[in-house]
Coordinates of C-alpha atoms and ligand atoms in Angstrom, one line a residue:
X1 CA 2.3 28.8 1.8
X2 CA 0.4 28.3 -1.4
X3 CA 1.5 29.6 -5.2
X4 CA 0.4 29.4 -8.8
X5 CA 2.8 28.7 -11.1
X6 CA 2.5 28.5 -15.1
X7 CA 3.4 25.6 -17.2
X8 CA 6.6 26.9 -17.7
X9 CA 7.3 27.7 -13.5
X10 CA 6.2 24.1 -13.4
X11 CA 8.6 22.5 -15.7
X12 CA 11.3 24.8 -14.3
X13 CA 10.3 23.4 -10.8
X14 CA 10.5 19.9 -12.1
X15 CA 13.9 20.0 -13.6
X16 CA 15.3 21.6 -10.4
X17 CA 13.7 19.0 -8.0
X18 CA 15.1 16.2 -10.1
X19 CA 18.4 17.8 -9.7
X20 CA 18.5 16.6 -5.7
X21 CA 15.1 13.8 -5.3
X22 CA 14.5 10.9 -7.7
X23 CA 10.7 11.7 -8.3
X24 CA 8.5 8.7 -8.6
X25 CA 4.7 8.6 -9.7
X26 CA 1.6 6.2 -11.1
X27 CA 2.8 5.8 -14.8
X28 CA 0.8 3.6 -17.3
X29 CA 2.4 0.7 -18.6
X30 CA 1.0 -0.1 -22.3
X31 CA -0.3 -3.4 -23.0
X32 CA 0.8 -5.1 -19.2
X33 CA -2.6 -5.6 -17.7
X34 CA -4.1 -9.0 -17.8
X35 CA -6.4 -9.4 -20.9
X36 CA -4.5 -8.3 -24.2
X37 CA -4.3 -4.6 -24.8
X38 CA -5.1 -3.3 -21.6
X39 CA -2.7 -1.1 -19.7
X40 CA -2.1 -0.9 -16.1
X41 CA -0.8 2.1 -13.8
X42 CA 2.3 1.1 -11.4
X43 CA 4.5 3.5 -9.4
X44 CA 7.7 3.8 -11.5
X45 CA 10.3 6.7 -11.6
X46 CA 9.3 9.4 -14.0
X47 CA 11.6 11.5 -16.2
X48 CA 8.9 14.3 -17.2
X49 CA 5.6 15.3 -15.2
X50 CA 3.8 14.9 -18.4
X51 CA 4.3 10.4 -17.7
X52 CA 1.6 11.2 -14.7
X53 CA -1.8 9.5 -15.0
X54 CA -3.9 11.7 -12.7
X55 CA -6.8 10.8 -13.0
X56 CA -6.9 6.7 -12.3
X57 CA -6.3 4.8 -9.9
X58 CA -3.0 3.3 -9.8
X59 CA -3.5 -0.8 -10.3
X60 CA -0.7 -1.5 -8.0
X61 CA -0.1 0.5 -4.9
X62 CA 2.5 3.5 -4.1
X63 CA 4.0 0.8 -1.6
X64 CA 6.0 -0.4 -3.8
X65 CA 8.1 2.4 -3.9
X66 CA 9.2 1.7 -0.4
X67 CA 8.9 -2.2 0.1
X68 CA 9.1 -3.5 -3.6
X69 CA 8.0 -6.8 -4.6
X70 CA 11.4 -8.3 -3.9
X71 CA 14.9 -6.3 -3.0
X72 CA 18.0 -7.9 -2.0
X73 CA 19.0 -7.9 1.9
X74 CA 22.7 -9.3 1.4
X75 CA 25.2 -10.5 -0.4
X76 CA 27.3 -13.6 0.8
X77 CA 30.6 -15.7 0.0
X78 CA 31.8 -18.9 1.7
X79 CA 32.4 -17.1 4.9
X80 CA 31.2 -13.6 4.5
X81 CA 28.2 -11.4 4.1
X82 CA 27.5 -7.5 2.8
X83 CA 24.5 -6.0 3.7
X84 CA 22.6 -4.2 0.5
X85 CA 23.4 -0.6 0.0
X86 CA 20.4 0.5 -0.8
X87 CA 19.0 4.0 -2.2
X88 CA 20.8 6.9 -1.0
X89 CA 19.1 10.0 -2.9
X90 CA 15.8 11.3 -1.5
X91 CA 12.6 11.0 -3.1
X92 CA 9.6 12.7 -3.5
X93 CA 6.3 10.1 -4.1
X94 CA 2.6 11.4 -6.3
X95 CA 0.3 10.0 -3.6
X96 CA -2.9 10.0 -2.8
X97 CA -4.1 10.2 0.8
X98 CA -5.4 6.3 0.4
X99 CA -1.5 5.9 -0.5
X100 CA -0.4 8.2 2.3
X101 CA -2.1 6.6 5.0
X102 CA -0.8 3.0 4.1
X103 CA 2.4 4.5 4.1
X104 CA 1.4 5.2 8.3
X105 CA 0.7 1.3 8.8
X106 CA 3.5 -0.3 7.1
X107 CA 6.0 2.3 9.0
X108 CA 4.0 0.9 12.4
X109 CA 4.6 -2.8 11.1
X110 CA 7.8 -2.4 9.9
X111 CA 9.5 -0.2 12.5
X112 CA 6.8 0.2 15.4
X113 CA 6.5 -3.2 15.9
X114 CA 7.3 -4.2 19.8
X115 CA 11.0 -2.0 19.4
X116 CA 12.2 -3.7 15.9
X117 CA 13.3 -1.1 13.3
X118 CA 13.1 -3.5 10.2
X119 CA 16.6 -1.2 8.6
X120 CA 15.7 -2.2 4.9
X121 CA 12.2 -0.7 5.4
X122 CA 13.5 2.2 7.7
X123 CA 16.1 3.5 4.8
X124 CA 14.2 3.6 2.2
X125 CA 11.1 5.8 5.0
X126 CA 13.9 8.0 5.8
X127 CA 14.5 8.9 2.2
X128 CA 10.6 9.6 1.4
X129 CA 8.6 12.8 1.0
X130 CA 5.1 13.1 -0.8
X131 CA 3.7 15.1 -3.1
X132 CA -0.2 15.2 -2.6
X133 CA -2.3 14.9 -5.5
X134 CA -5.6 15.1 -6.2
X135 CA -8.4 12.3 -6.0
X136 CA -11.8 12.3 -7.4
X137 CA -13.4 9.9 -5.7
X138 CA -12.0 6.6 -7.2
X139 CA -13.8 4.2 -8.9
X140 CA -16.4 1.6 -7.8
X141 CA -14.3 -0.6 -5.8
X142 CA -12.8 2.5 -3.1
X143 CA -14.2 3.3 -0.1
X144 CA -11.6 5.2 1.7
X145 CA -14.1 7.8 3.4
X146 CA -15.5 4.5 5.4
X147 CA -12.3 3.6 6.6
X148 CA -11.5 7.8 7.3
X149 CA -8.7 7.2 4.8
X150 CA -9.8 9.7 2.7
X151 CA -7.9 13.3 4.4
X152 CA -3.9 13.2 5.4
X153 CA -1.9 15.8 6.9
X154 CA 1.9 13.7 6.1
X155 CA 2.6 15.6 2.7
X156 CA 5.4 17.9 1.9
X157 CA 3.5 19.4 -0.6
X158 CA 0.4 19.1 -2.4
X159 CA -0.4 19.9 -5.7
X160 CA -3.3 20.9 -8.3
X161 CA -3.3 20.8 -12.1
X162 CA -4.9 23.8 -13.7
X163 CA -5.5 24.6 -17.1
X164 CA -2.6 27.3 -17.4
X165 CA -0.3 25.5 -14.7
X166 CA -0.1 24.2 -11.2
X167 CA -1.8 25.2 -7.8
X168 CA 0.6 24.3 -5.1
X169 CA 1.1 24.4 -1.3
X170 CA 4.0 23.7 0.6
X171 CA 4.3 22.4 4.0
X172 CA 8.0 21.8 4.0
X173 CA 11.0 23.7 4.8
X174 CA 13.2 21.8 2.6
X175 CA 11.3 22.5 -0.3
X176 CA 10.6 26.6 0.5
X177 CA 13.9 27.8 -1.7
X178 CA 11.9 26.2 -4.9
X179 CA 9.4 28.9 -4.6
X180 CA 11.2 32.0 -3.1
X181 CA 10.0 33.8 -6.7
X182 CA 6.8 32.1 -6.9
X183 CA 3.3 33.9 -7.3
X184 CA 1.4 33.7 -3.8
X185 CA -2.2 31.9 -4.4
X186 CA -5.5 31.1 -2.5
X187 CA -5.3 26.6 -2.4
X188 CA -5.8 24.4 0.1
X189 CA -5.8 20.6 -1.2
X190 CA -9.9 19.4 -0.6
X191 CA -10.2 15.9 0.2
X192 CA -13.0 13.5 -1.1
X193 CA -16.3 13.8 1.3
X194 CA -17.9 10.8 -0.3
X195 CA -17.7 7.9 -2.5
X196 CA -19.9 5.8 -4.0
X197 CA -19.2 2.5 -2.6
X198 CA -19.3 2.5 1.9
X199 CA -18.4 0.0 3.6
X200 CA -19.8 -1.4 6.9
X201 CA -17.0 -2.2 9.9
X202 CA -18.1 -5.1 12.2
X203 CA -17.8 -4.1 15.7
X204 CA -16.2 -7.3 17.8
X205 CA -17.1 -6.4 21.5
X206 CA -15.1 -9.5 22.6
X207 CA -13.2 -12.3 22.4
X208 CA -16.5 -15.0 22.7
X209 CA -17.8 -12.8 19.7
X210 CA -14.6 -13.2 18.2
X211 CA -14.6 -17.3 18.3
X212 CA -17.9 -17.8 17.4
X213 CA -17.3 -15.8 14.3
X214 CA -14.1 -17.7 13.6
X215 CA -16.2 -20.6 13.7
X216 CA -19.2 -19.3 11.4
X217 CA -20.1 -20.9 8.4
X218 CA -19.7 -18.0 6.2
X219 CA -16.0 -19.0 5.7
X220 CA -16.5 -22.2 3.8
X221 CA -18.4 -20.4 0.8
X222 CA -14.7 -19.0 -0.3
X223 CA -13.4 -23.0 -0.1
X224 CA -15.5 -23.5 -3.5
X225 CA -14.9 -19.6 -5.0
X226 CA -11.3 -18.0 -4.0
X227 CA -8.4 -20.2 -6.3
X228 CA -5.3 -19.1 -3.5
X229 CA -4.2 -16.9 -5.7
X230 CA -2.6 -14.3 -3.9
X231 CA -3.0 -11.6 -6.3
X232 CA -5.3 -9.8 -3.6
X233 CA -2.7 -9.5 -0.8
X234 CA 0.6 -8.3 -3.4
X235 CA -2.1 -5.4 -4.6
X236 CA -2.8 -4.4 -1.2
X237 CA -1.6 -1.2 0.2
X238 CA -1.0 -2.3 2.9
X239 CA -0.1 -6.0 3.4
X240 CA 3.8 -6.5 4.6
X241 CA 4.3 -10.2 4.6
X242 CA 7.7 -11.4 2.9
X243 CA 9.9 -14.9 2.5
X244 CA 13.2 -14.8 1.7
X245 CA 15.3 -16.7 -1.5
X246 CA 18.6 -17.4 -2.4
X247 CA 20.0 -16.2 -5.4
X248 CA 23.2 -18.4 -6.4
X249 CA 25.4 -16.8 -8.8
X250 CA 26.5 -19.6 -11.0
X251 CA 28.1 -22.9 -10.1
X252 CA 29.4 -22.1 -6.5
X253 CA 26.3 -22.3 -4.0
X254 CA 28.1 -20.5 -1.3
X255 CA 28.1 -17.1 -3.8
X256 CA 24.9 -15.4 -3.8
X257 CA 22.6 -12.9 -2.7
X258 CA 19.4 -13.2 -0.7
X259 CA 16.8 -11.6 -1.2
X260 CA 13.3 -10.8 0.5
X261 CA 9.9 -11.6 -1.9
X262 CA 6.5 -10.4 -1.0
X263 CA 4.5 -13.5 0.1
X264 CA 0.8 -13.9 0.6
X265 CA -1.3 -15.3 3.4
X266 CA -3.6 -16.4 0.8
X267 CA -1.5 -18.9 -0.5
X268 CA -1.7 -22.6 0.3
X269 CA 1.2 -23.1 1.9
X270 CA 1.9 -19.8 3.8
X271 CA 1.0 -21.2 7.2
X272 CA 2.9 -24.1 6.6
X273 CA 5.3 -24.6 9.4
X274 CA 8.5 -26.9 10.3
X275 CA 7.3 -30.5 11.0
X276 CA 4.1 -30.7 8.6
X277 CA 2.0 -28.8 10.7
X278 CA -0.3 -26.3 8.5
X279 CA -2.9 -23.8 10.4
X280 CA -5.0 -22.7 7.8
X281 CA -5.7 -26.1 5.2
X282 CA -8.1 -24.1 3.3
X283 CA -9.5 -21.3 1.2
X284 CA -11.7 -20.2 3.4
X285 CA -9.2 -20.5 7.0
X286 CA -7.3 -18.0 5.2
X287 CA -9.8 -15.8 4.0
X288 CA -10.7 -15.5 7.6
X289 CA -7.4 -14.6 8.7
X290 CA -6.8 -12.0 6.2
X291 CA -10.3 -10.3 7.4
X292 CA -9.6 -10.8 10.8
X293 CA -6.1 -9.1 10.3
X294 CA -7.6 -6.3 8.4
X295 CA -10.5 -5.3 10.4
X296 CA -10.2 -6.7 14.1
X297 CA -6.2 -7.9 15.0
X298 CA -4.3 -5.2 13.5
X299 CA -6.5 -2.6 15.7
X300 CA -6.2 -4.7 18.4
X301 CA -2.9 -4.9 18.6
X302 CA -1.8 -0.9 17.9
X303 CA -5.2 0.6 18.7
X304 CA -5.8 2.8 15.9
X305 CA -7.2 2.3 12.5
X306 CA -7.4 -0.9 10.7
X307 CA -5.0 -2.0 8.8
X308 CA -7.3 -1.8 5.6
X309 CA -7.1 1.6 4.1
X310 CA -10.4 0.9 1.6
X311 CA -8.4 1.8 -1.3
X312 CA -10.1 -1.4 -3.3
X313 CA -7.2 -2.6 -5.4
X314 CA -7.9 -6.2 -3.9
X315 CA -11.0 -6.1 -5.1
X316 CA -10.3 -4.7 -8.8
X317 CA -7.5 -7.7 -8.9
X318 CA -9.2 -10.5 -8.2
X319 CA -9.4 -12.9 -10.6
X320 CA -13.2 -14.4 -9.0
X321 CA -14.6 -11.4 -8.2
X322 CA -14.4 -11.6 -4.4
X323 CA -15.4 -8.1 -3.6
X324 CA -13.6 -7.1 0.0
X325 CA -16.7 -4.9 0.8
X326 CA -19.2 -7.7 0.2
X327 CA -17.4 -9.9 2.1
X328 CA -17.0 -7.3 5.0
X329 CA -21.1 -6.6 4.8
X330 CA -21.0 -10.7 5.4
X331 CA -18.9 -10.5 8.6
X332 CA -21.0 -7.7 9.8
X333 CA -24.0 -9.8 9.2
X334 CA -22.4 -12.4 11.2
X335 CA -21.5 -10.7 14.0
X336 CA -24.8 -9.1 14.3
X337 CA -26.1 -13.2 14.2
X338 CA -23.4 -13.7 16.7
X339 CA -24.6 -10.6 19.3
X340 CA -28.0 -11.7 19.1
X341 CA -27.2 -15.2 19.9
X342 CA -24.8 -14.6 23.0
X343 CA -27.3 -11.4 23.9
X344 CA -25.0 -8.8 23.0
Ligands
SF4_1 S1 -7.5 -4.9 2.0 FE1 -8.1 -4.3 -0.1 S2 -9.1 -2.3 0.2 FE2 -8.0 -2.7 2.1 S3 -6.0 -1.7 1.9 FE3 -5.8 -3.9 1.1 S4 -6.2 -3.8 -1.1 FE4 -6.9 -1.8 -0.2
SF4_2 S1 -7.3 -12.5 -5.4 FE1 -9.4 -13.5 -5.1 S2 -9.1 -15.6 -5.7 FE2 -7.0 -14.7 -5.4 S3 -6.5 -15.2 -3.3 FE3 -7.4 -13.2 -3.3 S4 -9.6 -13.5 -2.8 FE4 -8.7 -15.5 -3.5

């Protein structure tokens, strides 16, 4: 069912809802972006509907709402350990269907993933509803409608701002008593059709296509350009990795909490393993794997989509202006080389 409701019905609405869900949304952050006086927009809790920012692009994605940055697993003493509590009121998310969709792929990671149901992951799932809101298109870096990102039916509701109020459809039973005296309406959410930037998707027939393009020289040109930053991989929407740290509470180091941190496969040192053995000694090994694992080995393993969801935040963060759909348009071009080569 879809209603209108004035600005009044809609601050009504939000008061109520805030009453049972902890509502979280992209809110702008004055003066926390990286050159002095710029803002950025991060997924926080809001307070009043008016802390929104509609119409950008959040700089961080609405992942962290689910899997932050860093949450603590445990608690331990000498001989004992407490799992974390955790959330336990329901939320309802802003999202956009870039969002949404990541939301589908770290759910298949985190609790689809050969019969483990990571619990810290699957709590804070259980808890989540979304609120669709409205894109326009993004900005120069997205290119969700390549990656048929751009449409979602997981919403609960979904939601338009008009000039005298709010255009809203709901999908969920839970949330039907908010509108038992609401004013019926024509709205259906649209979805955007096209956007600027498209991105082309390699097609690896095979695994010889596959080695020969591990093996292509088109890695090494990140050795000299990408610094191991890691800044793409924590604004991805999708990107799970995490390694774990001990917190010691003050002179005892048998009191503590641990806690899980997002990690990055673009850093030096991720692939470093017990015994002094490191897989990927350089720049461009890892840029490789991340590709790979975006767009070949994630869809290889779950056969559906990739695991990218061409929401462009990796490319809008990185600090050498490595742009994820040029580098894709080079491992197309490669793989095309590749084809030819083998007689594909
Ligand atoms: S790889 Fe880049 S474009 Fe794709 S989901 Fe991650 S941040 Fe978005
Ligand atoms: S943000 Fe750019 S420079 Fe940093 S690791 Fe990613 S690709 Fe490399």
């Amino acid at each position: 069912m879809s209603y209108k409701l004035s600005k009044q019905d809609v601050c009504c609405l939000f008061e109520k809802l805030s009453e049972k869900y902890d509502i979280y949304a992209p809110k702008r952050v004055k003066n926390a972006g990286r050159f002095s006086e710029t803002d950025i927009v991060q997924y926080d809790r809001i307070s009043d509907l008016s802390e929104i920012v509609w119409d950008e692009k959040s700089t961080y994605p609405m992942k962290e709402v689910l899997s932050p940055i860093q949450q603590t697993l445990f608690y331990f003493t000498e001989d004992e350990y407490r799992a974390s509590k955790g959330k336990t009121r329901p939320m309802l998310i802003f999202a956009r269907p870039c969002d949404i969709n990541a939301m589908k792929i770290q759910a298949r990671i985190y609790a689809g993933n050969g019969g483990f149901v990571d619990m810290y992951y699957q709590r804070m799932h259980d808890l989540a509803k979304y609120i669709l809101m409205p894109c326009n298109g993004g900005d120069d870096t997205c290119f969700c409608v390549s990656m048929g990102t751009n449409t979602t039916d997981l919403y609960s509701m979904a939601v338009k701002p008009v000039d005298d109020g709010m255009l809203v459809e709901v999908t969920d039973e839970d949330l039907a008593p908010y509108f038992e005296k609401a004013e019926a309406a024509e709205f259906a959410p649209e979805f955007v059709q096209e956007n600027e930037l498209k991105a082309v998707i390699p097609e690896i027939p095979d695994k010889e296509v596959l080695n020969a393009l591990k093996k292509h020289p088109m890695w090494k040109q990140f050795n000299g350009r990408c610094i191991s930053c890691g800044a793409c991989t924590i604004a991805c929407s999708t990107c799970t990795c995490f390694t774990t740290r001990d917190v010691i509470y003050g002179d005892n180091p048998e009191v503590g909490e641990r806690r899980r941190v997002s990690a990055s496969c673009q850093i030096d040192t991720f692939a470093k393993v017990a015994g002094g053995g490191d897989y990927r000694t350089t720049a461009g090994d890892r840029m490789r794997y991340k590709m790979l694992h975006k767009f070949h080995d994630y869809k290889a393993r779950f056969g559906e989509s990739h695991m990218c969801v061409g929401c462009g935040r990796c490319t809008g963060r990185c600090p050498e202006f490595i742009s994820i759909t040029v580098t894709l348009r080079k491992m197309y071009d490669a793989v095309e080389e590749i084809k030819k080569e083998l007689g594909r």
